[in-house]
Coordinates of C-alpha atoms and ligand atoms in Angstrom, one line a residue:
M1 CA 24.5 -13.9 29.6
L2 CA 22.3 -12.6 32.3
R3 CA 18.6 -13.0 32.0
F4 CA 16.2 -10.2 33.0
Y5 CA 13.7 -10.6 35.7
C6 CA 10.1 -9.5 35.3
I7 CA 9.7 -5.8 35.5
S8 CA 8.1 -4.8 38.8
L9 CA 4.8 -2.9 39.1
S10 CA 6.6 0.0 40.8
L11 CA 9.0 0.3 37.9
C12 CA 6.1 0.3 35.5
L13 CA 4.5 3.1 37.5
F14 CA 7.8 5.0 37.6
I15 CA 8.0 4.7 33.8
A16 CA 4.4 5.9 33.4
C17 CA 5.1 9.0 35.6
K18 CA 8.3 9.8 33.8
K19 CA 6.7 9.6 30.4
T20 CA 3.9 12.0 31.2
S21 CA 6.2 14.5 32.8
D22 CA 8.5 14.3 29.7
R23 CA 5.6 15.5 27.5
P24 CA 6.7 18.5 25.4
K25 CA 4.3 21.4 25.8
P26 CA 2.4 22.0 22.6
I27 CA 3.1 25.6 21.8
N28 CA 1.5 26.9 18.6
G29 CA 4.3 28.0 16.3
N30 CA 6.7 25.3 17.3
R31 CA 7.3 23.4 14.1
G32 CA 8.9 19.9 13.7
V33 CA 11.6 19.1 11.2
I34 CA 11.2 21.1 7.9
A35 CA 12.4 19.9 4.5
E36 CA 12.2 21.4 1.1
H37 CA 12.0 18.4 -1.1
A38 CA 11.1 15.1 0.6
M39 CA 10.6 13.5 4.0
V40 CA 10.2 10.2 5.9
V41 CA 8.8 10.0 9.4
S42 CA 8.9 6.6 11.2
A43 CA 9.4 4.9 14.5
R44 CA 13.2 4.7 14.3
S45 CA 15.8 7.0 12.9
E46 CA 17.5 4.1 11.1
A47 CA 14.4 3.4 9.1
S48 CA 13.7 7.0 8.3
K49 CA 17.3 7.5 7.2
I50 CA 17.2 4.4 4.9
G51 CA 14.0 5.7 3.4
V52 CA 15.4 9.1 2.8
D53 CA 18.6 7.7 1.3
I54 CA 16.6 5.7 -1.2
L55 CA 14.8 9.0 -2.2
K56 CA 18.2 10.7 -2.5
K57 CA 19.3 8.0 -4.9
G58 CA 16.4 9.0 -7.1
G59 CA 13.9 6.5 -5.8
N60 CA 10.2 7.5 -5.4
A61 CA 7.9 7.3 -2.3
F62 CA 7.1 3.7 -3.2
D63 CA 10.7 2.6 -3.3
A64 CA 11.2 4.4 0.0
M65 CA 8.1 2.7 1.4
I66 CA 9.6 -0.7 0.7
A67 CA 13.0 0.3 2.2
T68 CA 11.4 1.9 5.3
E69 CA 8.9 -1.0 5.9
L70 CA 11.8 -3.5 5.9
A71 CA 14.2 -1.3 7.8
L72 CA 11.5 -1.2 10.5
A73 CA 11.5 -5.0 10.5
V74 CA 15.2 -4.8 11.4
S75 CA 15.3 -1.8 13.7
Y76 CA 11.8 -2.0 15.4
P77 CA 11.1 -5.7 15.9
Y78 CA 8.4 -4.7 18.4
A79 CA 6.0 -4.1 15.5
G80 CA 8.0 -3.8 12.2
N81 CA 7.9 -7.1 10.5
L82 CA 8.4 -9.8 7.9
G83 CA 6.0 -12.0 9.9
G84 CA 3.0 -9.7 9.9
G85 CA 1.0 -7.4 7.6
G86 CA -0.3 -4.0 7.0
F87 CA -2.0 -1.4 4.8
M88 CA -0.8 1.5 2.6
V89 CA -2.7 4.4 1.2
Y90 CA -1.1 6.5 -1.6
R91 CA -1.6 9.7 -3.5
K92 CA 0.6 10.2 -6.6
A93 CA 1.8 13.6 -7.6
N94 CA -0.8 13.6 -10.4
G95 CA -3.6 13.1 -7.9
D96 CA -4.2 9.4 -8.5
I97 CA -5.0 7.6 -5.3
G98 CA -5.1 4.0 -4.2
S99 CA -4.5 1.6 -1.4
I100 CA -3.1 -1.9 -0.8
D101 CA -4.1 -4.5 1.7
Y102 CA -1.3 -6.8 2.8
R103 CA -3.2 -7.9 5.9
E104 CA -2.7 -11.4 7.2
K105 CA -5.2 -14.2 6.5
A106 CA -6.5 -17.1 8.5
P107 CA -4.9 -20.4 7.4
L108 CA -6.7 -22.9 5.3
A109 CA -7.1 -25.2 8.3
A110 CA -8.7 -22.4 10.4
S111 CA -12.3 -22.8 11.7
K112 CA -14.8 -20.6 13.4
N113 CA -14.5 -22.2 16.8
M114 CA -10.7 -23.0 16.8
Y115 CA -10.1 -21.0 20.0
L116 CA -12.9 -22.6 21.9
D117 CA -12.8 -25.6 24.2
E118 CA -15.3 -28.4 24.2
K119 CA -17.6 -26.3 26.4
G120 CA -17.5 -23.5 24.0
N121 CA -15.3 -21.3 26.2
I122 CA -12.3 -19.3 24.9
I123 CA -9.0 -21.1 25.5
P124 CA -6.8 -18.5 27.3
E125 CA -3.8 -17.3 25.2
K126 CA -4.5 -19.6 22.3
S127 CA -5.2 -16.7 19.9
T128 CA -2.5 -14.4 21.4
L129 CA 0.7 -16.4 22.3
G130 CA 2.6 -18.9 20.2
A131 CA 2.1 -20.6 16.9
M132 CA -1.7 -21.0 16.9
A133 CA -2.1 -17.2 17.0
I134 CA -0.4 -16.7 13.7
G135 CA -2.1 -15.4 10.5
V136 CA -0.5 -16.0 7.1
P137 CA 2.0 -13.1 6.8
G138 CA 1.4 -10.5 4.1
T139 CA 4.3 -8.0 4.3
I140 CA 6.6 -9.4 1.7
A141 CA 3.7 -9.8 -0.8
G142 CA 2.7 -6.3 -0.1
V143 CA 6.0 -4.6 -0.7
F144 CA 6.6 -6.6 -3.9
E145 CA 3.2 -5.8 -5.2
V146 CA 3.9 -2.1 -4.5
H147 CA 7.2 -2.5 -6.3
D148 CA 5.7 -4.1 -9.4
K149 CA 3.0 -1.5 -9.8
L150 CA 4.7 1.7 -8.5
G151 CA 8.4 1.3 -7.8
S152 CA 11.2 2.6 -9.9
L153 CA 14.6 1.4 -8.5
P154 CA 15.7 -2.3 -8.7
I155 CA 14.6 -4.3 -5.6
A156 CA 18.3 -5.2 -4.9
T157 CA 19.1 -1.5 -4.6
I158 CA 16.2 -0.9 -2.2
L159 CA 17.1 -3.8 0.0
K160 CA 20.8 -3.3 0.1
P161 CA 20.9 -0.7 2.9
V162 CA 18.4 -2.8 4.9
I163 CA 20.5 -5.9 4.7
T164 CA 23.6 -3.8 5.7
L165 CA 21.7 -2.5 8.7
A166 CA 20.8 -6.0 9.8
Y167 CA 24.4 -7.2 9.6
K168 CA 25.7 -4.1 11.3
G169 CA 23.1 -4.1 14.0
V170 CA 20.9 -1.6 15.7
V171 CA 21.6 0.3 19.0
V172 CA 19.2 -0.4 21.8
S173 CA 17.3 2.7 22.9
Q174 CA 16.1 3.3 26.5
K175 CA 12.5 2.7 25.4
Q176 CA 13.5 -0.5 23.6
E177 CA 15.4 -1.8 26.7
N178 CA 12.2 -1.3 28.8
R179 CA 10.1 -3.1 26.2
I180 CA 12.4 -6.1 25.9
K181 CA 12.6 -6.4 29.7
H182 CA 8.8 -6.1 30.0
Y183 CA 8.1 -9.0 27.5
Q184 CA 10.9 -11.4 28.4
S185 CA 8.7 -13.8 30.4
S186 CA 6.4 -14.1 27.4
F187 CA 9.3 -14.8 25.1
R188 CA 10.3 -17.7 27.3
K189 CA 6.8 -19.0 27.4
A190 CA 6.3 -18.9 23.6
N191 CA 9.7 -20.2 22.5
K192 CA 11.2 -23.6 23.1
D193 CA 14.8 -22.2 22.9
S194 CA 16.2 -19.0 24.2
I195 CA 15.9 -16.2 21.6
V196 CA 18.1 -13.1 20.9
F197 CA 15.7 -10.9 22.9
D198 CA 15.9 -13.1 25.9
F199 CA 19.1 -11.5 27.1
N200 CA 20.1 -8.6 29.3
W201 CA 20.2 -5.9 26.6
E202 CA 20.9 -2.4 27.9
T203 CA 20.6 1.0 26.3
G204 CA 23.5 1.6 24.0
D205 CA 24.1 -2.1 23.3
T206 CA 24.0 -3.2 19.6
I207 CA 21.9 -6.2 18.5
T208 CA 22.9 -7.7 15.2
Y209 CA 20.4 -9.6 13.0
T210 CA 22.5 -12.0 10.9
A211 CA 19.7 -14.5 10.2
L212 CA 17.3 -11.8 9.1
A213 CA 20.0 -10.3 6.9
K214 CA 20.4 -13.7 5.2
T215 CA 16.6 -14.1 4.7
L216 CA 16.5 -10.6 3.2
E217 CA 19.4 -11.5 0.9
R218 CA 17.6 -14.5 -0.4
I219 CA 14.4 -12.4 -0.9
S220 CA 16.5 -9.8 -2.7
K221 CA 17.9 -12.4 -5.0
N222 CA 14.9 -14.7 -5.6
G223 CA 12.0 -12.2 -5.3
R224 CA 8.6 -12.5 -3.6
D225 CA 8.3 -16.2 -4.1
E226 CA 11.3 -16.8 -1.9
F227 CA 9.1 -16.0 1.0
Y228 CA 5.9 -17.7 -0.2
K229 CA 7.2 -20.7 -2.2
G230 CA 11.0 -21.0 -1.7
E231 CA 13.4 -22.1 0.9
T232 CA 12.1 -19.4 3.3
A233 CA 8.6 -20.7 2.9
K234 CA 9.7 -24.3 3.7
I235 CA 11.6 -23.2 6.8
L236 CA 8.8 -21.0 8.0
A237 CA 6.0 -23.6 7.5
K238 CA 8.1 -26.3 9.2
F239 CA 8.9 -24.0 12.1
I240 CA 5.3 -23.0 12.7
Q241 CA 4.1 -26.6 12.6
N242 CA 6.9 -27.8 14.9
N243 CA 5.6 -25.3 17.3
G244 CA 2.0 -26.5 17.1
G245 CA 0.7 -24.1 14.6
M246 CA -1.4 -24.8 11.4
I247 CA 0.2 -22.6 8.7
S248 CA 1.4 -24.8 5.8
E249 CA 3.4 -24.3 2.7
A250 CA 0.0 -24.3 0.8
D251 CA -1.1 -21.3 3.0
L252 CA 2.0 -19.4 2.1
S253 CA 1.9 -20.2 -1.6
K254 CA -1.8 -19.0 -1.8
Y255 CA -1.2 -15.6 -0.1
E256 CA -1.9 -12.5 -2.3
A257 CA -1.8 -8.8 -1.3
K258 CA -4.9 -6.9 -2.7
W259 CA -5.3 -3.5 -4.2
R260 CA -8.5 -1.9 -2.7
D261 CA -10.4 1.3 -3.3
P262 CA -9.7 3.7 -0.5
I263 CA -12.4 5.3 1.5
T264 CA -12.8 9.0 0.5
F265 CA -14.9 11.7 2.0
S266 CA -14.9 15.4 2.6
Y267 CA -14.7 17.3 5.9
D268 CA -15.1 21.1 5.5
D269 CA -12.7 21.9 2.7
L270 CA -10.6 18.8 3.2
K271 CA -10.7 15.6 1.2
I272 CA -9.7 12.6 3.3
I273 CA -8.4 9.4 1.8
S274 CA -8.1 6.4 4.1
M275 CA -8.1 2.6 4.3
G276 CA -11.2 0.6 3.7
P277 CA -12.1 -2.9 4.9
P278 CA -10.7 -5.2 6.1
S279 CA -9.6 -2.2 8.1
S280 CA -12.3 -0.4 9.9
G281 CA -10.1 2.8 10.0
G282 CA -11.4 4.7 7.0
V283 CA -15.1 4.0 7.6
C284 CA -14.9 4.9 11.3
L285 CA -12.9 8.0 10.6
A286 CA -15.4 9.1 8.0
Q287 CA -18.3 8.4 10.4
I288 CA -16.8 10.4 13.2
L289 CA -15.7 13.4 11.1
K290 CA -19.0 13.5 9.3
M291 CA -20.9 13.5 12.6
L292 CA -18.6 16.3 13.9
E293 CA -18.8 18.5 10.8
P294 CA -21.9 20.5 12.0
F295 CA -20.2 21.4 15.3
P296 CA -17.9 24.6 15.5
L297 CA -15.0 22.8 17.2
D298 CA -12.7 25.7 16.5
E299 CA -15.0 28.0 18.6
Y300 CA -15.3 25.5 21.4
G301 CA -11.5 25.2 21.6
H302 CA -8.9 22.4 21.8
N303 CA -9.7 19.8 24.5
T304 CA -12.4 21.9 26.1
V305 CA -15.5 20.3 27.7
K306 CA -17.7 20.9 24.6
T307 CA -15.1 19.6 22.1
I308 CA -14.4 16.5 24.2
Q309 CA -18.1 15.9 24.5
A310 CA -18.8 16.2 20.7
I311 CA -15.9 14.0 19.7
T312 CA -16.7 11.4 22.4
E313 CA -20.4 11.2 21.3
A314 CA -19.4 10.8 17.7
E315 CA -16.8 8.2 18.6
R316 CA -19.3 6.3 20.7
R317 CA -21.7 6.0 17.8
A318 CA -19.1 5.1 15.2
Y319 CA -17.6 2.3 17.3
A320 CA -21.1 0.9 18.0
D321 CA -21.4 0.3 14.3
R322 CA -17.8 -0.8 13.8
S323 CA -17.8 -4.4 14.8
F324 CA -21.4 -5.1 13.9
Y325 CA -21.0 -4.2 10.2
L326 CA -17.3 -4.6 9.4
G327 CA -15.2 -7.5 8.4
D328 CA -13.3 -8.9 5.3
P329 CA -15.1 -7.4 2.3
D330 CA -14.3 -10.6 0.3
F331 CA -16.5 -12.5 2.8
V332 CA -19.2 -10.1 4.1
E333 CA -21.4 -7.5 2.5
I334 CA -20.6 -4.1 4.1
P335 CA -23.0 -1.1 3.6
I336 CA -20.2 1.4 3.4
K337 CA -22.1 4.0 1.3
T338 CA -24.9 4.1 3.9
L339 CA -22.6 4.0 6.9
I340 CA -20.7 7.1 5.8
S341 CA -23.7 9.0 4.3
D342 CA -24.8 12.4 5.7
S343 CA -28.4 11.2 6.1
Y344 CA -27.5 8.2 8.2
L345 CA -24.9 10.0 10.3
S346 CA -27.1 13.1 11.1
G347 CA -29.7 10.6 12.4
R348 CA -27.0 8.9 14.6
M349 CA -26.3 12.2 16.4
S350 CA -29.9 13.3 16.8
N351 CA -30.2 12.1 20.4
F352 CA -27.0 13.8 21.6
S353 CA -27.3 16.8 23.9
F354 CA -24.5 18.9 25.6
E355 CA -26.6 18.7 28.8
K356 CA -25.8 15.0 29.5
A357 CA -23.7 12.1 28.4
T358 CA -25.4 9.5 26.2
L359 CA -25.2 6.1 27.8
S360 CA -23.6 3.5 25.6
E361 CA -26.3 1.0 26.5
D362 CA -28.7 3.4 24.8
V363 CA -26.8 3.3 21.5
S364 CA -27.7 0.4 19.3
H365 CA -25.8 -2.8 18.7
G366 CA -25.0 -2.7 22.4
N367 CA -23.2 -6.0 22.7
I368 CA -20.1 -5.2 20.8
K369 CA -17.0 -4.3 22.9
I370 CA -13.6 -3.6 21.4
I371 CA -10.4 -3.9 23.3
E372 CA -7.4 -4.4 21.0
S373 CA -3.7 -4.6 21.3
M374 CA -2.1 -1.1 21.4
E375 CA 0.9 -2.0 19.3
T376 CA 1.7 -1.7 15.5
T377 CA 3.7 1.0 13.8
H378 CA 3.2 3.7 11.2
Y379 CA 5.4 5.7 8.8
S380 CA 4.6 8.6 6.4
I381 CA 6.6 9.5 3.3
V382 CA 6.5 12.4 0.7
D383 CA 9.0 12.2 -2.1
Q384 CA 10.7 14.9 -4.2
F385 CA 8.2 14.3 -7.1
G386 CA 5.2 15.0 -4.9
N387 CA 4.0 11.4 -4.4
A388 CA 2.8 10.6 -0.8
I389 CA 2.2 7.4 1.1
A390 CA 0.9 6.5 4.5
A391 CA 1.6 2.9 5.7
T392 CA 0.7 1.1 8.9
T393 CA 2.2 -2.3 9.6
T394 CA 1.8 -4.7 12.5
L395 CA 2.5 -8.0 14.3
N396 CA -0.7 -7.1 16.3
G397 CA 0.6 -7.4 19.9
A398 CA 4.1 -6.2 21.0
Y399 CA 6.4 -8.7 19.3
G400 CA 3.3 -10.4 17.9
S401 CA 2.8 -14.0 19.1
K402 CA 6.3 -13.7 20.8
L403 CA 7.3 -16.7 18.7
Y404 CA 10.6 -15.9 17.0
C405 CA 11.9 -18.0 14.1
A406 CA 15.7 -17.8 14.9
E407 CA 16.6 -19.5 11.6
L408 CA 14.9 -16.7 9.6
G409 CA 15.4 -13.9 12.1
F410 CA 11.9 -12.5 12.8
F411 CA 8.9 -12.6 15.0
L412 CA 5.5 -14.1 13.9
N413 CA 2.3 -12.1 14.3
N414 CA -0.7 -12.9 16.6
E415 CA -3.2 -11.4 14.3
M416 CA -5.7 -14.2 14.6
D417 CA -6.7 -12.5 17.8
D418 CA -8.2 -9.6 15.8
F419 CA -11.0 -12.0 14.7
S420 CA -13.9 -12.4 17.0
S421 CA -13.2 -15.9 18.4
K422 CA -16.7 -16.2 19.7
P423 CA -19.1 -13.8 18.1
G424 CA -21.4 -12.1 20.7
V425 CA -19.4 -13.2 23.8
P426 CA -16.3 -11.5 25.3
N427 CA -13.0 -13.2 24.9
M428 CA -10.2 -13.1 27.5
F429 CA -9.6 -9.4 26.7
G430 CA -13.3 -8.5 26.8
L431 CA -13.5 -8.3 23.0
I432 CA -16.9 -9.0 21.7
G433 CA -17.1 -9.2 17.9
A434 CA -19.9 -9.8 15.5
E435 CA -20.5 -12.5 12.9
A436 CA -19.0 -10.2 10.2
N437 CA -15.6 -10.7 11.8
S438 CA -15.8 -14.4 12.7
I439 CA -13.0 -16.8 11.7
A440 CA -13.1 -18.6 8.3
P441 CA -10.3 -20.1 6.2
E442 CA -8.5 -17.5 4.1
K443 CA -10.5 -14.6 5.6
R444 CA -8.7 -11.4 6.7
M445 CA -9.3 -10.3 10.3
L446 CA -10.8 -6.8 11.0
S447 CA -8.2 -4.1 11.7
S448 CA -8.2 -0.6 13.0
M449 CA -5.2 0.6 11.1
T450 CA -5.9 4.0 9.6
P451 CA -3.1 5.2 7.2
T452 CA -4.6 8.4 5.9
I453 CA -3.8 11.2 3.4
V454 CA -5.5 14.5 3.4
E455 CA -6.0 16.9 0.4
K456 CA -6.9 20.6 0.7
N457 CA -8.0 22.5 -2.4
G458 CA -7.2 19.5 -4.5
Q459 CA -3.5 19.5 -3.3
L460 CA -1.7 17.2 -1.0
Y461 CA -2.0 18.5 2.6
M462 CA -1.1 15.9 5.1
T463 CA -0.1 12.2 5.4
L464 CA -0.4 10.5 8.7
G465 CA -1.2 7.5 10.8
T466 CA -0.4 5.7 14.1
P467 CA -0.2 2.5 16.0
G468 CA -2.6 2.0 19.0
G469 CA -5.2 -0.8 18.2
A470 CA -8.7 0.5 18.6
T471 CA -7.3 3.9 19.5
I472 CA -5.6 4.3 16.1
I473 CA -8.7 5.8 14.6
T474 CA -9.3 8.4 17.3
S475 CA -5.6 9.4 17.4
V476 CA -5.6 10.0 13.6
L477 CA -8.9 11.9 14.0
Q478 CA -7.6 14.2 16.7
T479 CA -4.4 14.9 14.9
I480 CA -6.3 16.0 11.7
L481 CA -8.6 18.2 13.9
N482 CA -5.6 19.7 15.8
V483 CA -4.2 21.0 12.5
H484 CA -7.5 21.9 10.7
E485 CA -9.6 23.2 13.6
F486 CA -7.1 24.4 16.1
D487 CA -4.3 25.7 13.8
M488 CA -1.6 23.6 15.3
T489 CA 1.7 22.8 13.6
M490 CA 2.2 19.2 12.6
Q491 CA 4.5 18.6 15.5
N492 CA 2.2 20.2 18.1
A493 CA -0.8 18.3 16.6
V494 CA 1.2 15.1 17.2
N495 CA 2.4 16.1 20.7
A496 CA -1.0 17.2 22.0
P497 CA -2.6 15.1 24.7
R498 CA -5.1 12.6 23.4
F499 CA -8.3 10.9 24.6
H500 CA -10.4 8.0 23.3
H501 CA -13.9 6.6 23.5
Q502 CA -14.9 3.3 21.8
W503 CA -18.5 2.9 23.0
L504 CA -17.7 0.0 25.3
P505 CA -16.3 0.1 27.9
D506 CA -18.3 3.3 28.5
H507 CA -15.5 5.6 29.6
I508 CA -13.2 8.2 28.1
L509 CA -9.6 7.0 28.2
M510 CA -7.3 10.0 28.7
E511 CA -3.5 10.2 28.6
P512 CA -2.8 10.7 32.4
N513 CA -2.0 14.1 33.9
S514 CA -2.5 15.8 30.5
F515 CA -6.0 17.3 30.8
D516 CA -7.2 20.2 32.9
R517 CA -8.6 19.0 36.2
S518 CA -11.6 21.4 35.8
V519 CA -12.4 19.9 32.4
I520 CA -12.4 16.4 33.9
T521 CA -14.6 17.5 36.8
Q522 CA -17.1 19.1 34.4
L523 CA -17.2 16.0 32.2
E524 CA -17.8 13.8 35.3
N525 CA -20.6 16.1 36.4
L526 CA -22.2 15.6 32.9
G527 CA -22.2 11.8 33.5
Y528 CA -18.9 10.9 31.7
K529 CA -16.6 8.3 33.3
I530 CA -13.0 9.2 32.9
N531 CA -10.2 6.6 32.9
E532 CA -6.7 8.0 33.2
G533 CA -5.3 4.8 34.5
E534 CA -5.3 2.3 31.7
S535 CA -3.2 3.9 29.1
I536 CA 0.2 5.6 29.5
I537 CA 0.1 6.8 25.9
L538 CA -2.4 6.8 23.1
G539 CA -0.8 6.2 19.8
K540 CA 2.5 7.3 18.3
V541 CA 1.4 9.5 15.4
D542 CA 3.9 10.2 12.5
G543 CA 2.7 12.7 10.0
I544 CA 3.9 15.2 7.3
L545 CA 2.2 18.5 6.6
V546 CA 2.6 20.5 3.5
L547 CA 3.2 24.2 4.4
E548 CA 2.2 27.3 2.5
D549 CA 5.6 27.6 0.8
N550 CA 5.3 23.9 -0.3
S551 CA 8.0 22.8 2.1
Y552 CA 7.2 19.8 4.4
E553 CA 6.9 19.7 8.2
G554 CA 7.4 16.3 9.9
G555 CA 5.6 15.5 13.1
A556 CA 7.4 12.6 14.8
D557 CA 5.7 11.4 18.0
Y558 CA 7.8 12.1 21.2
R559 CA 6.0 9.1 22.7
G560 CA 8.3 6.7 20.9
D561 CA 11.8 6.9 19.3
D562 CA 10.1 8.3 16.2
T563 CA 12.1 10.5 13.9
A564 CA 11.5 12.8 10.9
I565 CA 14.3 13.1 8.3
G566 CA 14.1 15.2 5.2
F567 CA 16.1 17.1 2.6
Ligands
LIG601 N1 -3.7 -5.5 15.0 C1 -4.1 -4.2 15.1 C2 -5.0 -3.8 14.0 O1 -5.0 -4.4 13.0 O2 -5.7 -2.9 14.2

């Protein structure tokens, strides 16, 4: 079979231009897919359909969550996974809320300086590429925990269509072809042998996943422990160690997913329910929205100078706090109540003026800079009983560590890079973290994943989330504001151009060719640096909005192959 050659810069630029000109115009009134009873929105139509079929069989949102999560592992190996982890927030029809953390953990043999050389410098690629980058995977523990507590159908019924899909195969989309081409040199670098993605796949080809199907069959038959204590655990630990990694059978057998209290707060007449630490998502989202609450954004208008200024300044201050205070709550004390309190947050905005940009160097904790991988995937589900979930799952980077276990049929994450390898000093990506997120055995690395559910007047209103590394939080934020402040439909809220500020680097990242030139010029005149070059897209938001007649509108992001399916 033919091998691909590295994608050229000019092709990358061509793709970038094409994507932005493909952007659908957000026209108020344009609605996404509407469904009367239930809906699933995810990164691939195959996964959304499998989730919806489980609902049609009488399953609930939690059964559909398990089916969709694992169907994404088959159909969207870029971020869907068995070798990674994630977070889910839920709201049951009776109003009960909760969240589960199935985030990866550092292995038992991990140590604070494991990515540093003898001079104390970061060793390039050690935390991003290959077996040393892998955290102990949490996805299978997460879905079984959800099943035990909240599921209704037998696990074999839920996994059957996923296994069938893996045997039958998945058709390569144009976007997938581009992604596979783009990462092929990294696949070759990370793997000793050629892997299934190392071939000349073209749009319309079908990739079958027989090894993954067999792994899922064993899990379906033997349950959660197959992955953590059974044959799969033995194969996985041996494979990782043969490739120079440190995850052992003991690491796998000790892994547990954890139920956590979600972060809840109000914004105007909305109640927001989002993920708490070890994700920074809920705390940051709360900080930004609470800082914005006094500003009449609806009067300023969508993506106007004043709106962008207010949001940017709130983001700058929230991200300044993020890495300093946040980490794994099982290891560090986090002052969550204070961080999201009105008194603390009104003080944070007291030095903001519309006359001039605040400089990030003038905002405290000025040595923390966040640049994270932009990958991950999100799906949202509402069932016919009124239960809702928002789940975000990841391998961290695109295809994770790029290390692919052919015998088991899946990629392994590179989540260890979400730790701060050297607190206070930038790593190879410019990431500077704080002590709160330093590496320790069995610790969970800080995340930005922000699966979020919104209530209005005590009723379910919206469920949403997105991939995008550090930009996840600000994409979720803007989508909520687009619906609530700017009266957009779910689909238009998802489609609308996005921007992002994360304190450092001190610039506003904007989706290119998407904002008014005059707005950009005015922002520059006020002292803001605009960067339209570094990001082709910001996030791929998938959300569901409850309409006045109690039907559901799905917003599936055009930036990916994302699809809403309902009935
Ligand atoms: N790995 C991306 C995140 O957890 O935010």
